[in-house]
mmCIF file of C-alpha atoms in Angstrom:
data_model
loop_
_atom_site.group_PDB
_atom_site.id
_atom_site.type_symbol
_atom_site.label_atom_id
_atom_site.label_comp_id
_atom_site.label_asym_id
_atom_site.label_seq_id
_atom_site.Cartn_x
_atom_site.Cartn_y
_atom_site.Cartn_z
ATOM 1 C CA MET A 44 -31.889 -16.416 8.513
ATOM 2 C CA GLN A 45 -31.669 -13.510 6.088
ATOM 3 C CA LEU A 46 -28.409 -11.765 5.321
ATOM 4 C CA SER A 47 -28.348 -8.254 6.763
ATOM 5 C CA SER A 48 -25.985 -6.602 4.279
ATOM 6 C CA LYS A 49 -27.258 -4.187 1.675
ATOM 7 C CA VAL A 50 -27.839 -5.689 -1.779
ATOM 8 C CA TYR A 51 -26.488 -4.020 -4.921
ATOM 9 C CA GLU A 52 -27.324 -4.831 -8.523
ATOM 10 C CA ALA A 53 -24.982 -4.458 -11.488
ATOM 11 C CA GLU A 54 -25.446 -5.087 -15.195
ATOM 12 C CA SER A 55 -22.078 -6.765 -15.821
ATOM 13 C CA ILE A 56 -18.947 -8.060 -14.153
ATOM 14 C CA GLY A 57 -17.231 -4.859 -15.262
ATOM 15 C CA ALA A 58 -19.906 -2.804 -13.539
ATOM 16 C CA VAL A 59 -19.377 -4.832 -10.365
ATOM 17 C CA GLN A 60 -15.667 -4.004 -10.393
ATOM 18 C CA GLU A 61 -16.298 -0.303 -10.890
ATOM 19 C CA LEU A 62 -18.911 -0.286 -8.115
ATOM 20 C CA TYR A 63 -16.469 -1.790 -5.643
ATOM 21 C CA HIS A 64 -13.489 0.291 -6.728
ATOM 22 C CA SER A 65 -15.435 3.551 -6.677
ATOM 23 C CA ASN A 66 -16.568 2.878 -3.120
ATOM 24 C CA GLY A 67 -13.097 1.929 -1.869
ATOM 25 C CA TRP A 68 -14.153 -1.622 -1.053
ATOM 26 C CA THR A 69 -11.158 -3.311 -2.655
ATOM 27 C CA ASP A 70 -7.384 -3.541 -2.298
ATOM 28 C CA GLY A 71 -6.981 -2.164 -5.805
ATOM 29 C CA LEU A 72 -7.359 -5.559 -7.493
ATOM 30 C CA PRO A 73 -10.481 -7.044 -9.100
ATOM 31 C CA ILE A 74 -12.824 -8.917 -6.765
ATOM 32 C CA VAL A 75 -15.111 -11.909 -6.993
ATOM 33 C CA PRO A 76 -18.742 -10.710 -6.733
ATOM 34 C CA PRO A 77 -20.034 -11.733 -3.283
ATOM 35 C CA THR A 78 -23.402 -13.118 -4.350
ATOM 36 C CA GLU A 79 -25.846 -14.316 -1.715
ATOM 37 C CA ASP A 80 -25.329 -17.945 -2.781
ATOM 38 C CA ALA A 81 -21.547 -17.664 -2.477
ATOM 39 C CA VAL A 82 -21.737 -15.993 0.932
ATOM 40 C CA ARG A 83 -24.241 -18.565 2.221
ATOM 41 C CA ALA A 84 -21.975 -21.387 0.987
ATOM 42 C CA CYS A 85 -19.199 -20.097 3.244
ATOM 43 C CA LEU A 86 -21.569 -19.772 6.211
ATOM 44 C CA ASP A 87 -22.954 -23.255 5.608
ATOM 45 C CA TRP A 88 -19.442 -24.710 5.530
ATOM 46 C CA VAL A 89 -18.789 -23.462 9.092
ATOM 47 C CA MET A 90 -22.425 -24.014 10.155
ATOM 48 C CA MET A 91 -22.843 -20.456 11.373
ATOM 49 C CA PRO A 92 -25.797 -18.074 11.087
ATOM 50 C CA PRO A 93 -25.028 -14.746 9.394
ATOM 51 C CA ASP A 94 -25.199 -12.814 12.672
ATOM 52 C CA GLN A 95 -22.789 -15.136 14.515
ATOM 53 C CA LEU A 96 -20.481 -12.862 16.520
ATOM 54 C CA ILE A 97 -16.867 -13.809 15.831
ATOM 55 C CA GLY A 98 -15.449 -11.164 18.126
ATOM 56 C CA VAL A 99 -15.247 -7.506 19.037
ATOM 57 C CA GLU A 100 -12.296 -5.357 18.031
ATOM 58 C CA PRO A 101 -10.875 -4.392 21.452
ATOM 59 C CA VAL A 102 -10.112 -0.667 20.925
ATOM 60 C CA ARG A 103 -13.072 0.691 18.954
ATOM 61 C CA GLY A 104 -15.556 -1.989 20.001
ATOM 62 C CA LEU A 105 -16.480 -2.951 16.432
ATOM 63 C CA ALA A 106 -18.416 -6.207 16.190
ATOM 64 C CA ILE A 107 -17.226 -8.690 13.561
ATOM 65 C CA THR A 108 -19.862 -11.137 12.326
ATOM 66 C CA ALA A 109 -19.620 -14.291 10.247
ATOM 67 C CA GLU A 110 -21.614 -12.687 7.413
ATOM 68 C CA LYS A 111 -19.245 -9.759 7.021
ATOM 69 C CA LEU A 112 -16.201 -12.043 7.050
ATOM 70 C CA ALA A 113 -17.835 -14.327 4.493
ATOM 71 C CA ILE A 114 -18.581 -11.449 2.117
ATOM 72 C CA ASN A 115 -14.955 -10.342 2.114
ATOM 73 C CA ALA A 116 -13.658 -13.901 1.878
ATOM 74 C CA VAL A 117 -15.702 -14.442 -1.276
ATOM 75 C CA MET A 118 -14.445 -11.127 -2.673
ATOM 76 C CA ALA A 119 -10.871 -12.316 -2.100
ATOM 77 C CA GLY A 120 -11.456 -15.524 -4.049
ATOM 78 C CA CYS A 121 -11.892 -17.894 -1.108
ATOM 79 C CA LEU A 122 -13.784 -21.133 -1.509
ATOM 80 C CA PRO A 123 -16.073 -22.274 1.322
ATOM 81 C CA MET A 124 -13.392 -24.715 2.495
ATOM 82 C CA HIS A 125 -11.021 -21.772 3.058
ATOM 83 C CA PHE A 126 -13.462 -19.935 5.304
ATOM 84 C CA PRO A 127 -12.698 -21.734 8.611
ATOM 85 C CA VAL A 128 -9.134 -20.439 8.334
ATOM 86 C CA VAL A 129 -10.351 -16.868 7.841
ATOM 87 C CA ILE A 130 -12.697 -17.178 10.823
ATOM 88 C CA THR A 131 -9.951 -18.555 13.070
ATOM 89 C CA ALA A 132 -7.384 -15.979 11.973
ATOM 90 C CA TRP A 133 -9.795 -13.188 12.869
ATOM 91 C CA THR A 134 -10.578 -14.815 16.209
ATOM 92 C CA ALA A 135 -6.860 -14.780 16.981
ATOM 93 C CA MET A 136 -6.298 -11.247 15.687
ATOM 94 C CA MET A 137 -8.982 -9.812 17.956
ATOM 95 C CA GLN A 138 -7.342 -11.084 21.112
ATOM 96 C CA GLU A 139 -5.985 -8.154 23.081
ATOM 97 C CA PRO A 140 -2.290 -9.214 23.056
ATOM 98 C CA PHE A 141 -2.263 -8.967 19.262
ATOM 99 C CA LEU A 142 -2.982 -5.201 19.361
ATOM 100 C CA LEU A 143 -5.026 -5.214 16.160
ATOM 101 C CA HIS A 144 -5.836 -1.498 16.122
ATOM 102 C CA GLY A 145 -2.192 -0.510 16.491
ATOM 103 C CA ALA A 146 -1.066 -2.963 13.845
ATOM 104 C CA THR A 147 -3.573 -1.644 11.304
ATOM 105 C CA ALA A 148 -3.303 2.092 12.079
ATOM 106 C CA SER A 149 0.448 2.529 12.517
ATOM 107 C CA THR A 150 2.687 4.516 10.205
ATOM 108 C CA GLY A 151 5.039 1.508 10.401
ATOM 109 C CA GLY A 152 3.012 -0.318 7.781
ATOM 110 C CA CYS A 153 2.982 -3.932 8.909
ATOM 111 C CA ALA A 154 0.853 -6.737 7.492
ATOM 112 C CA ILE A 155 -0.815 -9.712 9.145
ATOM 113 C CA LEU A 156 1.318 -12.827 8.705
ATOM 114 C CA VAL A 157 -0.777 -16.013 8.838
ATOM 115 C CA VAL A 158 0.883 -19.433 9.300
ATOM 116 C CA LEU A 159 -1.134 -22.608 8.739
ATOM 117 C CA ASN A 160 -0.531 -25.920 10.498
ATOM 118 C CA GLY A 161 -2.209 -29.295 10.610
ATOM 119 C CA PRO A 162 -4.450 -31.338 8.297
ATOM 120 C CA VAL A 163 -6.256 -28.252 6.978
ATOM 121 C CA ARG A 164 -3.244 -27.567 4.755
ATOM 122 C CA GLY A 165 -3.864 -30.715 2.723
ATOM 123 C CA GLU A 166 -7.622 -30.263 2.739
ATOM 124 C CA ILE A 167 -7.387 -26.850 1.075
ATOM 125 C CA GLY A 168 -4.281 -27.467 -1.032
ATOM 126 C CA ALA A 169 -1.979 -25.074 0.821
ATOM 127 C CA SER A 170 1.642 -25.598 -0.190
ATOM 128 C CA GLY A 171 4.631 -25.014 2.063
ATOM 129 C CA THR A 172 7.296 -25.634 -0.574
ATOM 130 C CA PHE A 173 8.076 -23.673 -3.756
ATOM 131 C CA ASN A 174 7.561 -19.910 -3.485
ATOM 132 C CA ALA A 175 6.278 -20.315 0.074
ATOM 133 C CA LEU A 176 6.383 -16.574 0.763
ATOM 134 C CA GLY A 177 4.851 -15.676 -2.596
ATOM 135 C CA ASN A 178 1.919 -16.868 -4.680
ATOM 136 C CA SER A 179 2.528 -20.527 -3.860
ATOM 137 C CA ASP A 180 -1.083 -21.694 -4.199
ATOM 138 C CA ARG A 181 -4.695 -20.597 -4.447
ATOM 139 C CA ALA A 182 -5.586 -21.197 -0.802
ATOM 140 C CA THR A 183 -2.877 -19.158 0.905
ATOM 141 C CA SER A 184 -3.172 -16.366 -1.666
ATOM 142 C CA ALA A 185 -6.941 -16.036 -1.215
ATOM 143 C CA ILE A 186 -6.887 -16.429 2.590
ATOM 144 C CA GLY A 187 -4.189 -13.799 3.009
ATOM 145 C CA ARG A 188 -6.081 -11.437 0.736
ATOM 146 C CA ALA A 189 -9.312 -12.066 2.663
ATOM 147 C CA ILE A 190 -7.611 -10.883 5.858
ATOM 148 C CA ARG A 191 -6.690 -7.593 4.164
ATOM 149 C CA LEU A 192 -10.113 -7.006 2.585
ATOM 150 C CA CYS A 193 -11.769 -7.595 5.955
ATOM 151 C CA LEU A 194 -9.439 -5.027 7.517
ATOM 152 C CA ILE A 195 -10.326 -2.526 4.788
ATOM 153 C CA ASN A 196 -14.078 -3.015 4.858
ATOM 154 C CA LEU A 197 -14.782 -3.918 8.485
ATOM 155 C CA LEU A 198 -12.224 -1.790 10.330
ATOM 156 C CA GLU A 199 -11.870 0.997 7.733
ATOM 157 C CA ALA A 200 -8.143 0.240 7.419
ATOM 158 C CA ARG A 201 -7.841 2.047 4.109
ATOM 159 C CA PRO A 202 -4.676 3.927 3.140
ATOM 160 C CA GLY A 203 -4.976 7.463 4.423
ATOM 161 C CA ALA A 204 -7.914 6.630 6.687
ATOM 162 C CA ILE A 205 -7.282 4.276 9.624
ATOM 163 C CA ASP A 206 -4.259 2.831 7.790
ATOM 164 C CA ARG A 207 -1.606 5.541 8.180
ATOM 165 C CA SER A 208 1.230 3.472 6.717
ATOM 166 C CA THR A 209 4.135 5.481 5.332
ATOM 167 C CA LEU A 210 5.339 2.715 3.005
ATOM 168 C CA GLY A 211 3.647 -0.601 3.770
ATOM 169 C CA HIS A 212 4.916 -3.703 1.990
ATOM 170 C CA PRO A 213 3.581 -6.302 -0.474
ATOM 171 C CA GLY A 214 2.441 -8.564 2.359
ATOM 172 C CA LYS A 215 -0.469 -6.159 2.763
ATOM 173 C CA PHE A 216 -2.019 -7.790 -0.313
ATOM 174 C CA SER A 217 -1.608 -11.326 1.059
ATOM 175 C CA PHE A 218 0.749 -12.769 3.701
ATOM 176 C CA CYS A 219 -0.249 -16.371 4.373
ATOM 177 C CA ILE A 220 2.048 -19.417 4.386
ATOM 178 C CA ALA A 221 1.704 -23.095 5.188
ATOM 179 C CA GLU A 222 4.353 -25.008 7.117
ATOM 180 C CA ASP A 223 5.938 -27.968 5.314
ATOM 181 C CA GLU A 224 5.228 -30.472 8.077
ATOM 182 C CA GLU A 225 5.649 -33.572 5.906
ATOM 183 C CA ASP A 226 9.309 -32.934 5.037
ATOM 184 C CA THR A 227 10.726 -32.148 8.442
ATOM 185 C CA THR A 228 11.470 -33.902 11.716
ATOM 186 C CA TRP A 229 10.562 -30.788 13.682
ATOM 187 C CA GLN A 230 7.340 -30.230 15.571
ATOM 188 C CA PRO A 231 4.874 -27.968 13.758
ATOM 189 C CA LEU A 232 4.798 -24.335 14.872
ATOM 190 C CA ALA A 233 1.286 -24.665 16.308
ATOM 191 C CA GLN A 234 2.279 -27.655 18.428
ATOM 192 C CA MET A 235 5.312 -25.735 19.714
ATOM 193 C CA ARG A 236 2.831 -23.069 20.803
ATOM 194 C CA GLY A 237 0.496 -25.351 22.736
ATOM 195 C CA ILE A 238 -1.945 -26.707 20.136
ATOM 196 C CA PRO A 239 -2.510 -30.498 20.443
ATOM 197 C CA GLU A 240 -0.738 -32.753 17.968
ATOM 198 C CA GLY A 241 -2.752 -33.367 14.815
ATOM 199 C CA ALA A 242 -5.013 -30.333 15.217
ATOM 200 C CA SER A 243 -5.273 -27.678 12.527
ATOM 201 C CA ALA A 244 -4.333 -24.196 13.639
ATOM 202 C CA VAL A 245 -3.572 -20.640 12.601
ATOM 203 C CA THR A 246 -0.837 -18.379 13.951
ATOM 204 C CA VAL A 247 -1.087 -14.630 13.316
ATOM 205 C CA MET A 248 1.706 -12.110 13.726
ATOM 206 C CA ALA A 249 1.897 -8.376 13.027
ATOM 207 C CA ALA A 250 4.871 -8.507 10.684
ATOM 208 C CA MET A 251 7.114 -6.471 8.474
ATOM 209 C CA ALA A 252 8.354 -7.675 5.087
ATOM 210 C CA PRO A 253 10.539 -10.802 4.836
ATOM 211 C CA ARG A 254 14.306 -10.267 4.751
ATOM 212 C CA GLN A 255 15.947 -13.046 2.735
ATOM 213 C CA ILE A 256 19.315 -14.540 3.687
ATOM 214 C CA MET A 257 21.647 -17.030 1.996
ATOM 215 C CA ASN A 258 24.381 -19.292 3.330
ATOM 216 C CA GLU A 259 25.469 -22.136 1.035
ATOM 217 C CA TRP A 260 29.012 -22.450 2.330
ATOM 218 C CA THR A 261 28.600 -24.493 5.501
ATOM 219 C CA THR A 262 26.702 -27.395 7.032
ATOM 220 C CA ASP A 263 27.339 -26.272 10.613
ATOM 221 C CA PRO A 264 24.015 -25.324 12.296
ATOM 222 C CA LYS A 265 25.706 -22.595 14.318
ATOM 223 C CA GLU A 266 27.128 -20.943 11.218
ATOM 224 C CA ILE A 267 23.836 -21.234 9.334
ATOM 225 C CA LEU A 268 21.841 -19.794 12.220
ATOM 226 C CA GLU A 269 24.405 -17.060 12.732
ATOM 227 C CA THR A 270 23.380 -15.745 9.306
ATOM 228 C CA PHE A 271 19.749 -15.602 10.433
ATOM 229 C CA ALA A 272 20.774 -13.925 13.711
ATOM 230 C CA ALA A 273 22.911 -11.390 11.827
ATOM 231 C CA GLU A 274 19.898 -10.359 9.760
ATOM 232 C CA MET A 275 17.880 -9.946 12.941
ATOM 233 C CA ARG A 276 20.638 -7.766 14.372
ATOM 234 C CA ALA A 277 20.568 -5.724 11.173
ATOM 235 C CA ASN A 278 16.839 -5.196 11.653
ATOM 236 C CA GLN A 279 17.511 -4.013 15.200
ATOM 237 C CA ARG A 280 19.964 -1.457 13.861
ATOM 238 C CA HIS A 281 18.040 -0.275 10.851
ATOM 239 C CA TYR A 282 14.421 -0.501 12.023
ATOM 240 C CA SER A 283 13.650 -1.188 15.689
ATOM 241 C CA ILE A 284 15.992 -2.062 18.508
ATOM 242 C CA TYR A 285 13.205 -3.523 20.642
ATOM 243 C CA GLY A 286 12.556 -7.227 20.989
ATOM 244 C CA GLY A 287 9.376 -9.094 20.099
ATOM 245 C CA ASN A 288 8.213 -11.997 17.987
ATOM 246 C CA TYR A 289 10.384 -12.762 14.982
ATOM 247 C CA ALA A 290 9.631 -15.530 12.522
ATOM 248 C CA ILE A 291 12.369 -17.391 10.688
ATOM 249 C CA VAL A 292 11.551 -19.487 7.626
ATOM 250 C CA ILE A 293 13.961 -22.364 6.960
ATOM 251 C CA PRO A 294 13.681 -24.174 3.607
ATOM 252 C CA LYS A 295 14.745 -27.752 2.988
ATOM 253 C CA GLN A 296 18.430 -27.374 2.064
ATOM 254 C CA LEU A 297 19.416 -25.498 5.216
ATOM 255 C CA ARG A 298 16.848 -27.374 7.298
ATOM 256 C CA GLU A 299 18.424 -30.737 6.481
ATOM 257 C CA HIS A 300 21.820 -29.599 7.740
ATOM 258 C CA ILE A 301 20.316 -28.376 11.007
ATOM 259 C CA GLN A 302 18.084 -31.427 11.484
ATOM 260 C CA GLY A 303 20.926 -33.781 10.590
ATOM 261 C CA ALA A 304 22.951 -32.387 13.460
ATOM 262 C CA GLY A 305 20.098 -33.210 15.834
ATOM 263 C CA TRP A 306 18.932 -29.653 16.446
ATOM 264 C CA SER A 307 15.282 -29.109 17.417
ATOM 265 C CA LYS A 308 13.270 -25.930 17.019
ATOM 266 C CA ARG A 309 13.895 -25.245 20.686
ATOM 267 C CA ASP A 310 17.662 -25.546 20.141
ATOM 268 C CA ILE A 311 17.375 -23.083 17.264
ATOM 269 C CA ALA A 312 15.386 -20.614 19.351
ATOM 270 C CA GLU A 313 17.831 -20.735 22.246
ATOM 271 C CA PHE A 314 20.839 -20.184 19.965
ATOM 272 C CA VAL A 315 19.212 -17.308 18.091
ATOM 273 C CA HIS A 316 18.041 -15.726 21.342
ATOM 274 C CA GLU A 317 21.645 -15.577 22.515
ATOM 275 C CA ARG A 318 23.074 -14.306 19.227
ATOM 276 C CA ALA A 319 20.437 -11.803 18.059
ATOM 277 C CA ARG A 320 21.213 -8.830 20.289
ATOM 278 C CA ILE A 321 23.013 -5.517 19.915
ATOM 279 C CA ARG A 322 24.425 -2.713 22.030
ATOM 280 C CA ARG A 323 22.650 0.608 21.803
ATOM 281 C CA ALA A 324 25.970 2.179 20.738
ATOM 282 C CA GLU A 325 25.689 0.315 17.418
ATOM 283 C CA TRP A 326 22.947 2.736 16.389
ATOM 284 C CA ALA A 327 25.694 5.328 15.925
ATOM 285 C CA ASP A 328 27.079 3.216 13.047
ATOM 286 C CA VAL A 329 23.844 3.603 11.058
ATOM 287 C CA GLY A 330 23.150 7.291 11.510
ATOM 288 C CA LYS A 331 21.210 7.084 14.771
ATOM 289 C CA GLY A 332 23.891 8.386 17.123
ATOM 290 C CA ALA A 333 21.610 11.128 18.438
ATOM 291 C CA VAL A 334 19.507 8.586 20.351
ATOM 292 C CA VAL A 335 22.407 6.646 21.902
ATOM 293 C CA ARG A 336 23.121 9.268 24.604
ATOM 294 C CA ASP A 337 24.688 7.752 27.739
ATOM 295 C CA ARG A 338 23.199 4.282 27.229
ATOM 296 C CA GLY A 339 25.626 2.991 24.630
ATOM 297 C CA GLU A 340 26.481 -0.168 26.554
ATOM 298 C CA SER A 341 22.842 -1.174 27.105
ATOM 299 C CA VAL A 342 22.133 -4.510 25.403
ATOM 300 C CA TYR A 343 18.874 -5.166 23.544
ATOM 301 C CA THR A 344 17.761 -8.653 22.528
ATOM 302 C CA ALA A 345 15.748 -9.241 19.370
ATOM 303 C CA LEU A 346 13.761 -11.850 21.327
ATOM 304 C CA GLU A 347 12.498 -11.377 24.863
ATOM 305 C CA SER A 348 12.909 -15.136 25.301
ATOM 306 C CA PRO A 349 13.430 -18.182 23.041
ATOM 307 C CA ASP A 350 9.652 -18.704 23.133
ATOM 308 C CA HIS A 351 9.197 -15.553 21.060
ATOM 309 C CA LEU A 352 10.870 -17.011 17.966
ATOM 310 C CA LEU A 353 8.482 -18.597 15.455
ATOM 311 C CA VAL A 354 10.455 -21.257 13.554
ATOM 312 C CA VAL A 355 8.699 -22.266 10.331
ATOM 313 C CA ALA A 356 9.794 -25.092 8.043
ATOM 314 C CA ALA A 357 8.847 -23.947 4.540
ATOM 315 C CA GLY A 358 10.297 -23.277 1.113
ATOM 316 C CA GLY A 359 11.492 -25.069 -1.986
ATOM 317 C CA PRO A 360 13.874 -28.039 -1.912
ATOM 318 C CA ALA A 361 17.009 -26.401 -3.301
ATOM 319 C CA GLY A 362 19.086 -23.351 -2.478
ATOM 320 C CA GLY A 363 20.748 -22.242 0.746
ATOM 321 C CA PHE A 364 18.157 -19.569 1.391
ATOM 322 C CA GLY A 365 16.051 -18.576 4.346
ATOM 323 C CA ALA A 366 14.198 -15.562 5.668
ATOM 324 C CA ILE A 367 13.563 -13.642 8.814
ATOM 325 C CA ILE A 368 10.257 -11.845 9.276
ATOM 326 C CA PRO A 369 10.571 -9.044 11.827
ATOM 327 C CA PRO A 370 7.863 -7.808 14.177
ATOM 328 C CA TRP A 371 6.029 -4.561 13.643
ATOM 329 C CA MET A 372 6.504 -3.000 17.074
ATOM 330 C CA GLY A 373 8.662 -5.095 19.372
ATOM 331 C CA HIS A 374 6.957 -6.515 22.422
ATOM 332 C CA LYS A 375 3.843 -4.323 22.148
ATOM 333 C CA THR A 376 2.173 -6.913 19.942
ATOM 334 C CA LYS A 377 2.201 -10.677 20.466
ATOM 335 C CA ALA A 378 1.725 -13.452 17.950
ATOM 336 C CA VAL A 379 -1.391 -15.504 18.712
ATOM 337 C CA THR A 380 -2.109 -19.141 17.813
ATOM 338 C CA ALA A 381 -5.633 -20.583 17.688
ATOM 339 C CA ALA A 382 -6.990 -24.009 16.733
ATOM 340 C CA ILE A 383 -9.329 -24.187 13.759
ATOM 341 C CA GLY A 384 -12.831 -25.325 14.713
ATOM 342 C CA VAL A 385 -12.122 -24.988 18.422
ATOM 343 C CA CYS A 386 -13.066 -22.040 20.635
ATOM 344 C CA VAL A 387 -14.357 -20.020 17.670
ATOM 345 C CA ASP A 388 -16.834 -18.294 20.022
ATOM 346 C CA CYS A 389 -14.806 -18.455 23.229
ATOM 347 C CA GLU A 390 -13.545 -15.612 25.360
ATOM 348 C CA PRO A 391 -10.326 -13.768 24.382
ATOM 349 C CA GLY A 392 -7.239 -15.361 25.870
ATOM 350 C CA ASN A 393 -7.971 -18.987 24.964
ATOM 351 C CA GLY A 394 -5.480 -18.884 22.121
ATOM 352 C CA SER A 395 -1.740 -18.916 22.676
ATOM 353 C CA PRO A 396 -0.152 -15.454 22.717
ATOM 354 C CA ALA A 397 3.616 -15.318 23.157
#
């Protein structure tokens, strides 16, 4: 089947870059030319025709096809083996609970956090250790960038157009991490969210920038997790008081203390759920007294329930560091988990939103 996209010709790689930049088709960085052979290689890898419907954006009714995703994946530097992850991430993002239009149009400026689980991590060389939240490897960098280029070119989420972000954050270039499943006793995030053991999966979350914490002065899980909870409370004071999905990333040094004490991810979530909450009156301490009014004693939890905390084992082997990743807009958007290679063309709702 023929590709339906318009074909452009350019005399040099430099001319290609200028063509794409002048038309606003990039994120400001150079792109890989999406030749027909490269695009077809991605489609062949997932055994999809170019016009395969991946989903329909729920608010504006925009159809997303395999061909259009493949073009942007190639532009981002993806190899064909990366493309199933891009397909699955977009399938999850277009489920109604994710609120894709709001997440991409808001002045709040969130990015799409993508977490990888299962055998696919090894197949594509995705690393969950050193620099896990940065440019840790080719696969996560290219996949995260592909998500953003697709948003720009398929949903018109360009700065100043659909994207009305006041500040944004660097995760809007690429925000993809792999869980370090091999060096932990905990269940993988995807399995905690209903994906069968051993299956590869993607979790997407509308997320703000990571907030790094450090606690090297204790081995007590409660004291370590109190530092994470304190940072979540700070986010409630400084950004949004409303609860939703938060992700916490726990590298090896802190993880070993918590695991050694016999704590599971569920134990972590229950503890943090109880500790990450503030009174509305606390807004007065950070310059927001005008909105406290007569509800100062009202209590707001960062998490609606323990199930809303995404606990991710990732990061380098040394250093008492960790991170919390806050939600964009409280409970209005839900993280969604979807298995790779399963239900790619199924009805919305077959993933795991929570």
